[in-house]
Amino acid sequence: MDPLPLPELKQDSVSNTIGIFLSTVLSKHLYSIPLELLPFSTLILAFMSLEGLFVFHKWEPIFHVLLLFSFLLLFLLGVGPFAFKPSSVYLVDFSCFKPPNCCKVPFSHFTEHASMIESFDSESVEFMAKILASSGLSEDTYLPPALHCIPPKTHQREYVKEAEMVLFPLMDDLLSKAKLSPRDIDILIINCSGFCPSPSLSSIIVNKYSMRSDVKSYSLSGMGCSAGAIGIDLAQNLLKTNRNSIAIVLSTEILSAGWYSGRERSMLLLNCLFRMGSAAVLLTNKKEASKSSKYKLLRTLRTQTAFEDKAYLTVIREEDTGGKLGVTINKDLLQAAGEILRSHITILGSQILPFKAKLRHAISIIRMKFIKKSGKIYMPSFKTAIQHFCLPTSGRAVIREIAKALKLDERDIEAALMTLHRFGNQSSSSMWYELAYMEAKERVKEGDKVWLLGMGTGPKCNSFGLECVRPIVGESKKNPWSDCINLYPIEAVPSKSPT
């Protein structure tokens, strides 16, 4: 007996329209749906089956509309299979590089070597000495071996040697802490602003550790001191779309590639302020990591003002009048940094501050604009939502200006000031030395929230929040502060402005 023929569909019918939509759009993507959306895809299949049944029995168009309406209602309400939430991202652990003592550069050592370099005149050496004296750095910061030579070795081979020096021990330490093999890593991200070799830094790591052929590797360059936060943001986005994955983010700066041998004062600043440092961070979206991880990643936020010419040119890598390459830091930097920081914290505040604080802020703005124009705008304190702060170590003046904007006290900025003193400005990795300082002092408690902020060229302002998910003790014996944490905090020397 021949099977009954299927009913002929009219081109203008509602059922035909829905059927074509389902068959050509939804079913096309069912095979690529990740496992997290399995309940969602199951409901779609059920919907398609019911729709096919309606078409077969020639049900009235109203039934098709009701079915579609029910489907959309469930989606909007987030009921059942639609109540999907992406997997949480956990920070399992992190490591910070501790340079060897032979790399320490006391002020007298720095100025003596600088005076022996022919490209510097006496005025350049005197200027750098004044910058060092007022920088907030101690006598125990580090420069790479290539910059201890006279003249400094600034060529490709030395850049690669420095990269291997700061990155390989980090990878070894982090993998050892987490008891992982390099082949367990699914995502590798490295950020370094001033050195972008070919093969890339990420390829150097993949080659050294014989990582898998399908590891997703990325190298970020030119992003400045905010690149560490950008790396975390990129890792989070990748972990949202790659189930049960492990990511490593490496943040560093190759100082020998950024050394300036000319006499322009605006370019000499980097020689004085930036010092060795690098950090490695292990992130994962595996559910079982919730018990062993230190932190849970809460949110990331990125803002920039590169679309404004004045802001864009505040920090720029260029040649001086003598053709020597360096990074120019213009006088408009502080103003540009203040403007982008205000924009950034305004967005952040709208996301994390309590409703009462936001309402009071809004009322104060309305009152000043329409009622009492001489009044002040109420600025809520971020300490109502965040317990610990890791700020850019760009200098004591910058740290204190940020603290003023956020209504922070001396204890809140202690980690930033002490990191600047002990290790200098380590660009994108500084925030991790600050967090290591807090851990060594055992200040971060379970349930506490930490905000890490990076500000870099562009200008860019990037930050992310962490929540401590387990007690953290005993870190003072195994992080970069292990030999000196008991000496800190020290009383900071008042800031001076170089002339």
Coordinates of C-alpha atoms in Angstrom, one line a residue:
M1 CA 0.0 0.0 0.0
D2 CA 1.5 3.3 -1.0
P3 CA 2.0 5.9 1.7
L4 CA -0.3 8.8 1.8
P5 CA 1.1 11.8 -0.1
L6 CA 2.1 14.9 2.0
P7 CA -0.3 17.8 1.7
E8 CA 0.7 20.5 -0.8
L9 CA 1.8 23.7 0.9
K10 CA 0.7 27.1 -0.3
Q11 CA 3.5 29.6 -0.7
D12 CA 1.6 32.3 1.2
S13 CA 0.6 30.2 4.1
V14 CA 1.8 30.9 7.7
S15 CA 2.8 27.2 8.1
N16 CA 4.9 27.3 5.0
T17 CA 6.7 30.5 6.2
I18 CA 7.5 29.0 9.6
G19 CA 8.5 25.7 8.1
I20 CA 11.0 27.4 5.7
F21 CA 12.4 29.5 8.5
L22 CA 13.0 26.5 10.7
S23 CA 14.5 24.2 8.0
T24 CA 16.8 26.8 6.4
V25 CA 17.9 28.8 9.5
L26 CA 17.6 26.8 12.7
S27 CA 18.5 23.3 11.5
K28 CA 21.5 24.7 9.6
H29 CA 23.2 25.5 12.9
L30 CA 22.1 22.6 15.1
Y31 CA 25.3 20.6 14.5
S32 CA 27.5 23.4 15.7
I33 CA 25.6 24.2 18.9
P34 CA 27.9 23.8 21.9
L35 CA 27.1 21.4 24.7
E36 CA 26.0 24.2 27.0
L37 CA 23.0 24.8 24.7
L38 CA 22.0 21.2 24.5
P39 CA 18.7 21.7 26.4
F40 CA 18.0 24.7 24.1
S41 CA 18.6 22.7 20.9
T42 CA 16.4 19.9 22.3
L43 CA 13.5 22.3 22.7
I44 CA 14.0 23.6 19.2
L45 CA 13.8 20.0 17.9
A46 CA 10.6 19.5 19.8
F47 CA 9.2 22.7 18.4
M48 CA 10.1 21.6 14.9
S49 CA 8.4 18.3 15.4
L50 CA 5.2 19.9 16.6
E51 CA 5.3 22.3 13.8
G52 CA 5.7 19.5 11.3
L53 CA 2.7 17.7 12.9
F54 CA 0.6 20.9 12.5
V55 CA 1.6 21.1 8.9
F56 CA 0.8 17.5 8.2
H57 CA -2.7 17.7 9.7
K58 CA -3.4 21.0 8.0
W59 CA -4.1 22.8 11.3
E60 CA -5.3 26.4 11.2
P61 CA -2.6 29.1 11.1
I62 CA -3.7 30.3 14.6
F63 CA -2.1 27.2 16.1
H64 CA 1.2 27.9 14.4
V65 CA 1.1 31.4 15.8
L66 CA 0.3 30.2 19.3
L67 CA 3.1 27.7 19.3
L68 CA 5.6 30.3 18.2
F69 CA 4.3 32.8 20.8
S70 CA 4.7 30.2 23.5
F71 CA 8.3 29.5 22.4
L72 CA 9.2 33.2 22.5
L73 CA 7.6 33.7 25.9
L74 CA 9.6 30.9 27.4
F75 CA 12.7 32.5 25.9
L76 CA 12.0 36.0 27.3
L77 CA 11.2 34.6 30.8
G78 CA 14.3 32.4 30.9
V79 CA 12.3 29.4 31.9
G80 CA 13.6 25.9 31.9
P81 CA 16.1 25.2 29.1
F82 CA 16.2 28.9 28.4
A83 CA 17.6 29.7 31.9
F84 CA 21.1 29.1 30.5
K85 CA 24.1 30.8 32.0
P86 CA 27.6 30.6 30.6
S87 CA 30.2 28.7 32.6
S88 CA 32.0 30.8 35.3
V89 CA 35.6 31.6 34.7
Y90 CA 38.0 30.9 37.6
L91 CA 41.5 32.2 38.3
V92 CA 43.2 29.1 39.5
D93 CA 46.6 30.6 40.4
F94 CA 49.2 33.1 39.2
S95 CA 52.9 33.6 39.3
C96 CA 55.2 36.6 39.3
F97 CA 58.8 36.6 38.1
K98 CA 61.5 37.5 40.6
P99 CA 64.6 38.6 38.8
P100 CA 68.0 37.5 40.1
N101 CA 70.0 39.8 42.4
C102 CA 72.6 40.4 39.8
C103 CA 70.0 42.4 37.9
K104 CA 69.5 45.0 40.7
V105 CA 70.3 48.5 39.7
P106 CA 70.9 51.0 42.5
F107 CA 70.7 54.7 41.6
S108 CA 74.4 55.2 41.8
H109 CA 75.0 52.2 39.5
F110 CA 72.5 53.6 37.0
T111 CA 73.9 57.1 36.9
E112 CA 77.5 55.9 36.8
H113 CA 76.7 53.7 33.8
A114 CA 74.7 56.4 32.1
S115 CA 77.6 58.9 32.4
M116 CA 79.8 56.4 30.6
I117 CA 77.5 56.0 27.6
E118 CA 78.6 58.4 24.9
S119 CA 75.1 59.1 23.6
F120 CA 74.1 60.8 26.9
D121 CA 75.4 64.2 27.7
S122 CA 75.8 65.6 31.3
E123 CA 72.4 67.3 31.2
S124 CA 70.7 64.0 30.2
V125 CA 72.4 62.1 33.0
E126 CA 71.5 64.8 35.5
F127 CA 67.9 64.8 34.4
M128 CA 67.6 61.0 34.8
A129 CA 69.2 61.2 38.2
K130 CA 66.5 63.8 39.3
I131 CA 63.7 61.6 37.9
L132 CA 65.0 58.6 39.8
A133 CA 65.3 60.6 43.1
S134 CA 61.6 61.6 42.9
S135 CA 60.2 58.5 41.3
G136 CA 59.2 56.5 44.3
L137 CA 61.5 53.6 43.3
S138 CA 63.9 51.9 45.7
E139 CA 67.5 50.9 45.2
D140 CA 66.4 47.3 44.7
T141 CA 64.6 47.4 41.3
Y142 CA 65.9 45.4 38.3
L143 CA 67.1 45.9 34.8
P144 CA 67.9 43.1 32.3
P145 CA 71.5 42.0 31.8
A146 CA 71.7 43.6 28.4
L147 CA 71.1 47.1 30.0
H148 CA 73.9 46.5 32.5
C149 CA 76.4 46.5 29.6
I150 CA 78.3 49.6 28.4
P151 CA 77.0 50.5 25.9
P152 CA 73.7 48.7 26.5
K153 CA 73.1 45.7 24.1
T154 CA 70.0 46.6 22.2
H155 CA 69.6 44.1 19.3
Q156 CA 67.3 41.3 18.4
R157 CA 69.3 38.5 20.0
E158 CA 69.3 40.2 23.4
Y159 CA 65.6 40.9 23.1
V160 CA 64.9 37.2 22.6
K161 CA 67.3 36.2 25.5
E162 CA 65.4 38.6 27.8
A163 CA 62.1 37.2 26.7
E164 CA 63.2 33.7 27.5
M165 CA 64.7 34.8 30.8
V166 CA 61.4 36.3 32.1
L167 CA 58.9 33.9 30.5
F168 CA 60.3 30.4 30.8
P169 CA 60.6 30.4 34.7
L170 CA 57.1 31.8 34.9
M171 CA 55.6 29.0 32.8
D172 CA 57.5 26.4 34.8
D173 CA 56.4 27.8 38.2
L174 CA 52.7 28.2 37.1
L175 CA 52.5 24.7 35.6
S176 CA 54.1 23.2 38.7
K177 CA 51.7 25.0 41.1
A178 CA 48.7 23.7 39.1
K179 CA 50.2 20.3 38.5
L180 CA 49.6 20.6 34.8
S181 CA 51.4 19.5 31.6
P182 CA 52.0 22.1 28.8
R183 CA 49.8 19.9 26.6
D184 CA 46.9 20.5 29.0
I185 CA 46.8 24.1 27.9
D186 CA 44.1 25.0 25.4
I187 CA 44.6 28.8 25.1
L188 CA 47.8 30.8 25.3
I189 CA 47.9 34.6 25.3
I190 CA 51.0 36.7 25.6
N191 CA 51.1 40.5 25.8
C192 CA 54.2 42.6 25.3
S193 CA 54.0 46.1 24.0
G194 CA 57.5 47.0 22.7
F195 CA 58.8 43.7 21.3
C196 CA 56.9 41.8 18.6
P197 CA 59.3 39.2 17.0
S198 CA 58.6 36.8 14.2
P199 CA 58.0 34.0 15.1
S200 CA 55.8 35.5 17.8
L201 CA 56.4 35.3 21.5
S202 CA 53.5 32.9 21.8
S203 CA 55.2 30.7 19.2
I204 CA 58.4 30.8 21.2
I205 CA 56.4 29.4 24.2
V206 CA 54.6 26.7 22.1
N207 CA 58.0 25.6 20.7
K208 CA 59.8 25.5 24.0
Y209 CA 57.1 23.5 25.7
S210 CA 56.0 21.3 22.8
M211 CA 52.4 22.3 23.2
R212 CA 49.5 20.8 21.3
S213 CA 49.0 21.5 17.6
D214 CA 45.5 22.8 18.3
V215 CA 46.4 25.2 21.1
K216 CA 44.8 28.7 20.4
S217 CA 47.8 31.1 20.7
Y218 CA 47.7 34.9 20.6
S219 CA 50.3 37.7 20.9
L220 CA 49.2 41.2 21.8
S221 CA 51.5 44.1 21.2
G222 CA 51.5 47.9 21.4
M223 CA 48.7 47.9 24.1
G224 CA 50.8 49.5 26.8
C225 CA 50.4 49.1 30.5
S226 CA 46.7 48.1 30.1
A227 CA 47.6 45.0 28.0
G228 CA 47.4 42.6 31.0
A229 CA 43.8 43.5 31.6
I230 CA 43.1 43.2 27.9
G231 CA 44.7 39.7 27.9
I232 CA 42.3 38.6 30.7
D233 CA 39.3 40.0 28.8
L234 CA 40.4 38.1 25.7
A235 CA 40.8 34.9 27.7
Q236 CA 37.4 35.3 29.3
N237 CA 35.7 35.7 25.8
L238 CA 37.5 32.6 24.5
L239 CA 36.5 30.6 27.5
K240 CA 32.9 31.5 26.9
T241 CA 33.0 29.7 23.6
N242 CA 35.4 26.8 24.4
R243 CA 33.9 24.4 27.0
N244 CA 36.2 22.7 29.6
S245 CA 39.3 24.7 28.6
I246 CA 42.4 26.0 30.3
A247 CA 44.0 29.3 29.4
I248 CA 47.3 30.9 30.4
V249 CA 47.9 34.7 30.1
L250 CA 51.5 35.9 30.2
S251 CA 52.2 39.6 30.7
T252 CA 55.6 41.1 30.3
E253 CA 57.7 43.9 28.8
I254 CA 61.1 43.5 27.2
L255 CA 63.0 46.5 28.4
S256 CA 66.1 46.1 26.3
A257 CA 63.8 46.7 23.2
G258 CA 62.6 50.0 24.7
W259 CA 65.9 51.5 25.9
Y260 CA 66.4 55.1 24.6
S261 CA 69.9 56.3 23.9
G262 CA 69.1 59.9 22.9
R263 CA 68.8 63.2 24.7
E264 CA 65.1 64.1 24.5
R265 CA 63.8 64.5 28.0
S266 CA 60.3 63.4 27.2
M267 CA 61.8 60.1 25.9
L268 CA 64.3 59.6 28.7
L269 CA 61.5 59.0 31.3
L270 CA 61.0 55.4 30.3
N271 CA 64.7 54.6 31.0
C272 CA 64.2 55.7 34.6
L273 CA 60.8 54.4 35.5
F274 CA 60.3 51.0 33.9
R275 CA 61.8 47.9 35.4
M276 CA 61.8 44.1 34.9
G277 CA 58.7 42.1 35.7
S278 CA 56.3 39.6 34.2
A279 CA 53.4 37.5 35.4
A280 CA 51.5 34.3 34.4
V281 CA 47.9 33.7 35.1
L282 CA 46.0 30.4 34.9
L283 CA 42.2 30.6 34.0
T284 CA 39.7 27.9 33.4
N285 CA 35.9 27.4 33.0
K286 CA 35.9 23.8 34.3
K287 CA 33.3 23.4 37.0
E288 CA 35.6 21.3 39.3
A289 CA 38.0 24.2 39.5
S290 CA 35.6 26.2 41.7
K291 CA 36.9 24.3 44.8
S292 CA 40.6 24.7 44.1
S293 CA 40.8 28.1 42.5
K294 CA 41.7 31.3 44.3
Y295 CA 39.3 33.7 42.5
K296 CA 36.3 33.9 40.3
L297 CA 36.4 36.3 37.4
L298 CA 33.4 38.7 37.8
R299 CA 33.4 41.2 35.0
T300 CA 35.8 43.0 32.6
L301 CA 35.4 46.5 31.3
R302 CA 37.3 48.4 28.5
T303 CA 37.2 52.0 27.4
Q304 CA 39.5 54.1 25.2
T305 CA 39.9 57.6 23.7
A306 CA 42.1 56.9 20.7
F307 CA 39.6 58.6 18.5
E308 CA 40.7 61.9 19.9
D309 CA 44.0 63.2 18.4
K310 CA 45.1 65.1 21.5
A311 CA 44.7 62.0 23.7
Y312 CA 46.1 59.7 21.0
L313 CA 49.4 61.6 20.8
T314 CA 50.1 61.7 24.6
V315 CA 52.3 58.6 24.5
I316 CA 53.7 57.6 21.2
R317 CA 56.7 55.6 19.9
E318 CA 58.7 57.6 17.4
E319 CA 62.2 58.8 16.3
D320 CA 63.8 61.9 17.8
T321 CA 65.5 64.5 15.7
G322 CA 68.6 62.4 15.6
G323 CA 66.8 59.4 14.3
K324 CA 66.9 57.4 17.6
L325 CA 63.8 55.4 18.5
G326 CA 62.1 56.0 21.8
V327 CA 58.7 56.6 23.4
T328 CA 57.6 60.3 23.8
I329 CA 55.5 61.1 26.9
N330 CA 53.7 64.4 26.4
K331 CA 52.6 66.9 29.1
D332 CA 48.9 66.2 28.2
L333 CA 49.1 62.7 29.5
L334 CA 47.8 63.3 33.0
Q335 CA 44.8 65.3 31.7
A336 CA 44.0 62.5 29.1
A337 CA 44.4 59.9 31.8
G338 CA 42.1 61.7 34.1
E339 CA 39.4 62.1 31.5
I340 CA 39.4 58.4 30.4
L341 CA 39.5 57.3 34.1
R342 CA 36.4 59.4 34.9
S343 CA 34.6 57.8 31.9
H344 CA 35.7 54.3 32.9
I345 CA 34.7 54.6 36.6
T346 CA 31.4 56.1 35.7
I347 CA 30.5 53.0 33.7
L348 CA 31.9 50.7 36.3
G349 CA 30.0 52.5 39.1
S350 CA 26.7 52.1 37.2
Q351 CA 27.4 48.3 37.2
I352 CA 28.7 47.6 40.7
L353 CA 27.6 50.3 43.1
P354 CA 24.6 49.8 45.4
F355 CA 21.4 51.4 44.1
K356 CA 21.2 53.8 47.0
A357 CA 24.6 55.3 46.2
K358 CA 23.7 55.7 42.5
L359 CA 20.4 57.3 43.4
R360 CA 22.1 59.8 45.8
H361 CA 24.6 60.6 43.0
A362 CA 21.9 61.3 40.5
I363 CA 19.9 63.5 42.9
S364 CA 23.0 65.6 43.7
I365 CA 23.5 66.2 39.9
I366 CA 19.9 67.3 39.5
R367 CA 20.1 69.5 42.6
M368 CA 23.3 71.3 41.4
K369 CA 21.9 71.8 37.9
F370 CA 18.4 73.1 38.7
I371 CA 18.3 74.1 42.4
K372 CA 21.6 74.9 44.1
K373 CA 24.3 75.5 41.4
S374 CA 27.0 76.2 44.0
G375 CA 26.5 72.7 45.6
K376 CA 28.8 69.7 45.1
I377 CA 28.1 66.5 43.3
Y378 CA 28.0 63.5 45.6
M379 CA 30.7 61.0 44.6
P380 CA 30.0 57.5 46.0
S381 CA 32.8 55.5 47.4
F382 CA 33.8 52.3 45.5
K383 CA 34.8 50.8 48.8
T384 CA 31.1 49.9 49.3
A385 CA 31.4 47.3 46.6
I386 CA 35.2 46.5 46.4
Q387 CA 37.5 45.6 49.2
H388 CA 40.9 45.7 47.5
F389 CA 42.4 47.8 44.6
C390 CA 45.3 47.1 42.3
L391 CA 46.1 50.4 40.5
P392 CA 48.6 51.4 37.8
T393 CA 52.1 51.9 39.2
S394 CA 52.8 54.8 36.7
G395 CA 54.1 57.0 39.6
R396 CA 53.1 58.2 43.0
A397 CA 51.3 61.3 41.7
V398 CA 49.2 59.1 39.4
I399 CA 48.4 56.6 42.1
R400 CA 47.3 59.4 44.5
E401 CA 45.1 61.1 41.8
I402 CA 43.3 57.8 41.1
A403 CA 42.9 57.3 44.9
K404 CA 41.3 60.8 45.1
A405 CA 38.9 60.0 42.3
L406 CA 37.8 56.7 44.0
K407 CA 37.9 58.1 47.6
L408 CA 40.5 55.6 48.7
D409 CA 42.7 56.0 51.8
E410 CA 46.4 55.2 52.3
R411 CA 45.8 51.5 53.1
D412 CA 43.9 51.1 49.9
I413 CA 46.8 52.3 47.8
E414 CA 49.5 50.7 49.9
A415 CA 49.9 47.8 47.5
A416 CA 50.4 50.1 44.5
L417 CA 52.9 52.4 46.3
M418 CA 54.9 49.5 47.7
T419 CA 55.0 47.7 44.4
L420 CA 56.3 50.8 42.7
H421 CA 58.9 51.1 45.5
R422 CA 60.2 47.5 45.5
F423 CA 59.8 46.6 41.8
G424 CA 59.2 49.9 39.9
N425 CA 56.8 50.3 37.0
Q426 CA 56.5 46.8 35.4
S427 CA 53.9 47.9 32.9
S428 CA 51.1 45.3 32.4
S429 CA 52.3 42.9 35.0
S430 CA 52.4 45.4 38.0
M431 CA 48.8 44.6 39.0
W432 CA 49.8 41.0 39.8
Y433 CA 52.7 42.0 42.0
E434 CA 50.2 44.2 43.9
L435 CA 47.8 41.3 44.3
A436 CA 50.8 39.1 45.4
Y437 CA 51.5 41.8 48.1
M438 CA 48.0 41.6 49.4
E439 CA 48.2 37.8 49.5
A440 CA 51.5 37.9 51.3
K441 CA 50.0 40.2 53.9
E442 CA 47.0 37.7 54.1
R443 CA 44.5 40.6 53.6
V444 CA 42.4 39.0 50.9
K445 CA 39.7 37.0 52.6
E446 CA 37.1 34.6 51.2
G447 CA 34.3 36.6 49.7
D448 CA 36.4 39.7 49.2
K449 CA 36.3 41.5 45.8
V450 CA 39.4 42.8 44.1
W451 CA 39.5 45.4 41.3
L452 CA 42.5 45.4 39.0
L453 CA 43.0 48.5 36.8
G454 CA 45.3 49.0 33.8
M455 CA 45.9 52.2 31.9
G456 CA 47.9 52.3 28.7
T457 CA 48.8 54.0 25.5
G458 CA 45.9 54.9 23.2
P459 CA 44.9 55.9 25.8
K460 CA 43.1 52.9 27.1
C461 CA 41.6 52.1 30.5
N462 CA 40.8 48.4 31.2
S463 CA 39.9 46.7 34.3
F464 CA 38.4 43.5 35.7
G465 CA 37.0 42.3 39.0
L466 CA 37.8 39.1 41.0
E467 CA 36.0 37.5 43.9
C468 CA 38.1 35.4 46.4
V469 CA 36.5 31.9 46.6
R470 CA 38.7 30.3 49.2
P471 CA 41.0 31.2 52.1
I472 CA 44.5 32.3 50.8
V473 CA 47.3 31.7 53.4
G474 CA 51.0 31.0 53.3
E475 CA 51.7 32.9 50.1
S476 CA 54.4 35.1 51.7
K477 CA 56.8 32.1 51.5
K478 CA 56.4 31.5 47.8
N479 CA 55.7 34.8 45.9
P480 CA 58.1 37.6 44.8
W481 CA 57.7 39.3 48.2
S482 CA 59.0 36.4 50.2
D483 CA 62.3 38.0 51.2
C484 CA 61.0 41.4 52.1
I485 CA 57.3 41.4 53.0
N486 CA 58.1 42.0 56.6
L487 CA 59.8 45.2 55.8
Y488 CA 56.7 46.7 54.2
P489 CA 54.9 49.0 54.2
I490 CA 57.6 51.7 54.4
E491 CA 56.9 55.4 54.8
A492 CA 56.9 56.9 51.3
V493 CA 59.1 59.9 50.6
P494 CA 57.2 63.0 49.6
S495 CA 56.9 63.4 45.8
K496 CA 59.1 66.0 44.1
S497 CA 58.7 67.4 40.6
P498 CA 61.8 67.3 38.5
T499 CA 62.8 70.5 36.9

